[in-house]
Amino acid sequence: MNKVTVLGSLNVDTSFRVTDFPKPGETISVKEKGNAAGGKGANQAVAASRLGAQTSFIGQVGDDASGRFMVKSLEEDNIDASCVSINPSVGTGTATIMLDEDGQNCILVYGGANQAITPEDIEGAEDEIASSDFLVAQFETPQNVAIRAFEIAKANGVKTILNPAPAPKSIDPELLKLTDIIVPNELESASITGIEITDEESMVKTAACFAEMGVANVLITVGDRGAFYMIDGKHNLVPAYKVQAVDTTAAGDTFIGALSAQLKTDYSNVEEAISFAEHSSSITVQRLGAQPSIPHLDEVKELINN
């Protein structure tokens, strides 16, 4: 069993189902409303825990009911939340999600306490990081915090996975040098490298570009085409497991969590881990909500074996 530590965001999600997204100045009716625990970091930790990993979380919430709700939700998924700090002056993060009839989404995020976490807060989580197999981070917390966490990880032989989402305007070069595997989707990849993903040749060029930035291992999710990897100099495109999507909100987060739960630290099972992550995401997109849609290990195993 992998031990996975996730550094990331904790948001209370409010979802609205609509027929079509509103145009500027337009008022529309909402067909359905829901509230659930979310945040890219929290979603990835829930996925890792449900899909086979011993999981810990590093993050920050406000001293409010939403923060207590988020910590409780982590613990209910058997995630160690002892490294979640409480900020008395900033509220817990929130996200407002609109979902259309095609399963596409638009998301408004208030960072709150997620953006107030500091490198000093990471120092208290050093033992948790050092005892992990993988440390995962995204960009709903500050980059300087991820750098400090990755420094601790690298000093202790822990593999680092960076999910560059939401796509930033720029990435600190130091963070990339500390990253073992970068896992963007095709749009995030193009935003960072300037190379549009159109075919396998462009994927190989993208991997070379990331290597020049200091990241030797790349895994790019490319929608219904599957996932491309360049790991230890070997590359391939693993075909997607295709289904009809209802809600894509936590698809990428499920993929990251599943990958970190199943990937061996020597990457020897990379194709099997990618396929497992794709099957996991295929279940997620057929359900509504972020964390409520993330499957458990027995569901994915049943899907793969059938």
Coordinates of C-alpha atoms in Angstrom, one line a residue:
M1 CA 0.0 0.0 0.0
N2 CA 1.3 3.4 -1.0
K3 CA 1.5 6.2 1.6
V4 CA 0.3 9.4 -0.1
T5 CA 0.4 12.9 1.3
V6 CA -1.5 15.6 -0.5
L7 CA -0.8 19.3 -0.1
G8 CA -3.7 21.3 -1.4
S9 CA -7.0 23.1 -1.2
L10 CA -10.1 22.5 1.0
N11 CA -13.3 24.0 -0.5
V12 CA -17.0 23.8 0.3
D13 CA -18.6 23.3 -3.1
T14 CA -22.0 24.6 -4.2
S15 CA -23.2 23.1 -7.5
F16 CA -25.9 24.4 -9.8
R17 CA -27.3 22.3 -12.6
V18 CA -28.4 24.5 -15.6
T19 CA -29.6 23.9 -19.1
D20 CA -27.0 26.3 -20.6
F21 CA -24.4 28.6 -19.1
P22 CA -25.7 32.2 -18.7
K23 CA -24.6 34.9 -21.1
P24 CA -23.4 38.3 -19.7
G25 CA -26.3 40.1 -18.1
E26 CA -28.6 37.1 -18.4
T27 CA -30.6 35.6 -15.5
I28 CA -31.4 31.9 -15.7
S29 CA -33.2 29.2 -13.7
V30 CA -31.3 26.6 -11.8
K31 CA -32.6 23.0 -12.2
E32 CA -30.9 21.6 -9.1
K33 CA -28.6 22.7 -6.3
G34 CA -26.2 20.7 -4.1
N35 CA -23.5 21.2 -1.5
A36 CA -20.5 19.0 -0.9
A37 CA -16.9 18.9 0.3
G38 CA -14.4 19.8 -2.4
G39 CA -11.2 21.5 -3.5
K40 CA -8.7 20.0 -5.9
G41 CA -6.4 18.9 -3.1
A42 CA -9.2 17.4 -1.0
N43 CA -10.7 15.6 -4.0
Q44 CA -7.3 14.1 -4.8
A45 CA -6.8 12.9 -1.2
V46 CA -10.2 11.4 -1.1
A47 CA -9.5 9.5 -4.4
A48 CA -6.2 8.3 -3.1
S49 CA -7.7 7.1 0.1
R50 CA -10.7 5.4 -1.4
L51 CA -8.6 3.8 -4.1
G52 CA -6.1 2.0 -1.9
A53 CA -3.6 4.5 -0.3
Q54 CA -2.8 5.4 3.3
T55 CA -3.5 9.1 2.9
S56 CA -2.6 12.3 4.8
F57 CA -3.5 15.9 4.1
I58 CA -1.7 19.2 4.5
G59 CA -3.8 22.3 4.1
Q60 CA -5.6 25.2 5.9
V61 CA -9.2 26.1 6.8
G62 CA -10.8 29.0 8.5
D63 CA -12.0 29.0 12.1
D64 CA -15.6 28.5 10.9
A65 CA -18.3 25.9 10.4
S66 CA -17.1 25.2 6.8
G67 CA -13.6 24.5 8.0
R68 CA -14.9 22.0 10.6
F69 CA -17.1 20.4 8.0
M70 CA -14.1 20.0 5.7
V71 CA -11.8 18.4 8.4
K72 CA -14.6 16.0 9.4
S73 CA -15.2 15.0 5.7
L74 CA -11.5 14.1 5.4
E75 CA -11.5 12.1 8.5
E76 CA -14.7 10.2 7.4
D77 CA -12.7 9.1 4.4
N78 CA -9.9 7.8 6.6
I79 CA -7.6 10.6 5.8
D80 CA -5.2 11.9 8.5
A81 CA -6.1 15.6 8.9
S82 CA -3.7 16.3 11.7
C83 CA -1.6 18.6 9.4
V84 CA -4.6 20.8 8.5
S85 CA -4.0 24.1 10.3
I86 CA -6.7 26.7 11.3
N87 CA -6.5 30.3 10.3
P88 CA -8.5 32.5 12.6
S89 CA -8.6 35.5 10.3
V90 CA -9.5 34.1 6.9
G91 CA -12.5 32.0 5.9
T92 CA -12.5 28.5 4.5
G93 CA -12.3 28.2 0.7
T94 CA -15.4 27.9 -1.4
A95 CA -16.3 27.0 -5.0
T96 CA -19.4 27.7 -7.0
I97 CA -19.9 25.2 -9.8
M98 CA -22.3 25.4 -12.8
L99 CA -23.0 22.2 -14.7
D100 CA -24.7 22.1 -18.1
E101 CA -26.6 19.3 -19.7
D102 CA -23.5 18.0 -21.5
G103 CA -21.7 17.5 -18.2
Q104 CA -19.4 20.5 -18.8
N105 CA -18.6 22.9 -15.9
C106 CA -17.7 26.5 -15.1
I107 CA -16.2 27.1 -11.6
L108 CA -15.7 30.2 -9.5
V109 CA -13.2 29.7 -6.6
Y110 CA -12.7 31.8 -3.5
G111 CA -9.3 30.7 -2.2
G112 CA -9.6 32.0 1.4
A113 CA -7.5 30.0 3.9
N114 CA -6.1 27.9 1.0
Q115 CA -4.2 31.0 -0.2
A116 CA -3.1 32.1 3.3
I117 CA -1.1 28.9 4.1
T118 CA 2.7 29.6 4.3
P119 CA 6.0 27.7 4.0
E120 CA 6.2 27.9 7.8
D121 CA 3.0 25.9 8.1
I122 CA 4.7 23.1 6.1
E123 CA 7.5 22.7 8.7
G124 CA 5.1 21.1 11.1
A125 CA 4.3 18.4 8.5
E126 CA 7.9 17.4 7.8
D127 CA 7.6 14.0 9.5
E128 CA 4.4 13.3 7.5
I129 CA 6.0 14.2 4.2
A130 CA 9.2 12.3 5.0
S131 CA 7.4 9.0 5.7
S132 CA 5.4 9.1 2.4
D133 CA 5.9 7.3 -0.9
F134 CA 4.4 10.2 -2.9
L135 CA 3.7 13.9 -2.2
V136 CA 1.1 15.5 -4.4
A137 CA 0.4 19.2 -5.0
Q138 CA -1.6 21.5 -7.2
F139 CA -2.0 25.3 -7.7
E140 CA -4.9 26.1 -5.4
T141 CA -2.3 26.8 -2.7
P142 CA 0.7 29.2 -3.2
Q143 CA 3.7 27.9 -5.2
N144 CA 6.2 28.8 -2.5
V145 CA 4.4 26.5 -0.1
A146 CA 4.6 23.7 -2.7
I147 CA 8.3 24.4 -3.1
R148 CA 9.0 24.0 0.6
A149 CA 7.0 20.8 0.8
F150 CA 8.8 19.4 -2.3
E151 CA 12.2 20.3 -0.8
I152 CA 11.4 18.2 2.3
A153 CA 10.1 15.4 0.1
K154 CA 13.3 15.3 -2.1
A155 CA 15.5 15.5 0.9
N156 CA 13.8 12.3 2.2
G157 CA 13.6 10.3 -1.1
V158 CA 9.9 10.9 -1.5
K159 CA 8.5 11.1 -5.1
T160 CA 6.8 14.4 -6.0
I161 CA 3.7 14.7 -8.3
L162 CA 2.7 18.2 -9.5
N163 CA -0.7 18.7 -11.0
P164 CA -0.4 22.2 -12.6
A165 CA -4.1 23.1 -12.1
P166 CA -5.6 25.6 -12.3
A167 CA -3.1 26.5 -15.0
P168 CA -0.9 29.3 -13.7
K169 CA 0.4 32.3 -15.7
S170 CA 3.9 31.1 -14.7
I171 CA 5.5 28.4 -12.7
D172 CA 8.5 29.0 -10.4
P173 CA 11.4 27.2 -12.1
E174 CA 12.5 25.9 -8.7
L175 CA 9.3 24.0 -8.3
L176 CA 9.7 22.3 -11.6
K177 CA 13.2 21.2 -10.7
L178 CA 11.8 19.5 -7.6
T179 CA 9.0 17.7 -9.5
D180 CA 9.4 14.0 -10.3
I181 CA 6.2 13.8 -12.4
I182 CA 4.1 16.6 -13.8
V183 CA 0.5 15.6 -14.7
P184 CA -1.3 18.3 -16.7
N185 CA -4.3 18.0 -19.0
E186 CA -3.8 18.9 -22.6
L187 CA -5.0 22.6 -22.1
E188 CA -2.8 23.1 -19.0
S189 CA 0.1 21.5 -20.9
A190 CA -0.3 23.9 -23.8
S191 CA -0.6 26.9 -21.5
I192 CA 2.7 26.1 -19.8
T193 CA 4.7 25.0 -22.9
G194 CA 3.1 26.9 -25.7
I195 CA 2.8 23.6 -27.6
E196 CA -0.7 22.6 -28.7
I197 CA -1.5 18.9 -28.2
T198 CA -2.7 17.6 -31.6
D199 CA -1.0 14.2 -32.0
E200 CA 1.6 11.9 -30.5
E201 CA 4.4 13.9 -32.0
S202 CA 3.3 17.0 -30.3
M203 CA 3.1 15.1 -27.0
V204 CA 6.7 13.9 -27.4
K205 CA 7.7 17.5 -28.1
T206 CA 5.8 18.7 -25.1
A207 CA 7.6 16.1 -22.9
A208 CA 11.0 17.4 -24.3
C209 CA 10.0 20.9 -23.4
F210 CA 9.1 19.9 -19.8
A211 CA 12.5 18.1 -19.6
E212 CA 14.2 21.3 -20.6
M213 CA 12.3 23.0 -17.7
G214 CA 13.7 20.3 -15.3
V215 CA 10.9 17.7 -15.2
A216 CA 12.0 14.4 -16.6
N217 CA 8.7 12.5 -16.3
V218 CA 5.5 13.7 -17.9
L219 CA 1.9 12.4 -17.9
I220 CA -0.6 14.3 -20.0
T221 CA -4.3 13.5 -19.9
V222 CA -5.8 14.1 -23.4
G223 CA -9.6 13.6 -22.8
D224 CA -11.3 10.8 -24.7
R225 CA -8.0 9.9 -26.4
G226 CA -6.5 8.7 -23.1
A227 CA -3.3 9.6 -21.4
F228 CA 0.2 10.1 -22.8
Y229 CA 3.3 9.4 -20.7
M230 CA 7.0 9.9 -21.0
I231 CA 8.5 8.1 -18.0
D232 CA 12.2 7.2 -17.6
G233 CA 12.6 7.9 -21.3
K234 CA 9.8 5.5 -22.5
H235 CA 6.6 6.8 -23.9
N236 CA 3.2 5.6 -25.0
L237 CA -0.5 6.7 -25.3
V238 CA -2.8 4.6 -23.0
P239 CA -6.3 4.6 -24.6
A240 CA -9.2 6.0 -22.5
Y241 CA -12.0 4.0 -21.1
K242 CA -14.9 5.8 -22.7
V243 CA -18.3 6.5 -21.1
Q244 CA -21.1 9.1 -21.3
A245 CA -20.2 11.9 -19.0
V246 CA -22.7 13.5 -16.7
D247 CA -20.5 15.7 -14.5
T248 CA -16.7 16.1 -15.2
T249 CA -16.0 18.2 -12.1
A250 CA -13.7 15.7 -10.2
A251 CA -12.5 13.6 -13.2
G252 CA -8.9 15.0 -13.2
D253 CA -8.7 14.8 -9.4
T254 CA -9.8 11.2 -9.4
F255 CA -7.2 10.4 -12.0
I256 CA -4.4 12.0 -9.9
G257 CA -5.5 10.3 -6.6
A258 CA -5.9 6.9 -8.3
L259 CA -2.5 7.2 -10.0
S260 CA -0.7 8.1 -6.7
A261 CA -2.5 5.2 -4.9
Q262 CA -1.5 2.6 -7.5
L263 CA 1.8 3.7 -9.1
K264 CA 4.9 2.0 -7.8
T265 CA 7.8 4.3 -6.8
D266 CA 10.0 2.8 -9.5
Y267 CA 7.3 3.5 -12.1
S268 CA 7.5 -0.1 -13.3
N269 CA 3.7 -0.4 -13.5
V270 CA 3.0 2.9 -15.1
E271 CA 0.6 1.7 -17.8
E272 CA -1.4 -0.4 -15.4
A273 CA -1.6 2.6 -13.0
I274 CA -2.8 4.9 -15.8
S275 CA -5.4 2.4 -16.9
F276 CA -6.6 2.0 -13.3
A277 CA -6.8 5.8 -13.0
E278 CA -8.8 6.1 -16.3
H279 CA -11.3 3.4 -15.1
S280 CA -11.6 5.3 -11.8
S281 CA -12.3 8.6 -13.6
S282 CA -14.8 6.9 -15.9
I283 CA -17.0 6.1 -12.8
T284 CA -16.6 9.6 -11.4
V285 CA -17.9 11.4 -14.6
Q286 CA -21.1 9.3 -14.6
R287 CA -22.1 10.7 -11.2
L288 CA -23.0 14.2 -9.9
G289 CA -20.8 16.1 -7.5
A290 CA -17.1 16.2 -6.7
Q291 CA -16.2 14.0 -3.8
P292 CA -19.6 12.1 -3.8
S293 CA -18.8 10.9 -7.3
I294 CA -15.3 9.5 -6.5
P295 CA -15.4 5.6 -6.5
H296 CA -14.1 3.1 -4.0
L297 CA -11.5 0.5 -4.8
D298 CA -13.9 -2.4 -5.1
E299 CA -16.0 -0.5 -7.7
V300 CA -13.0 0.1 -9.9
K301 CA -11.7 -3.5 -9.6
E302 CA -15.2 -4.8 -10.5
L303 CA -15.2 -2.5 -13.6
I304 CA -11.7 -3.6 -14.7
N305 CA -12.5 -7.3 -14.2
N306 CA -15.8 -7.2 -16.1

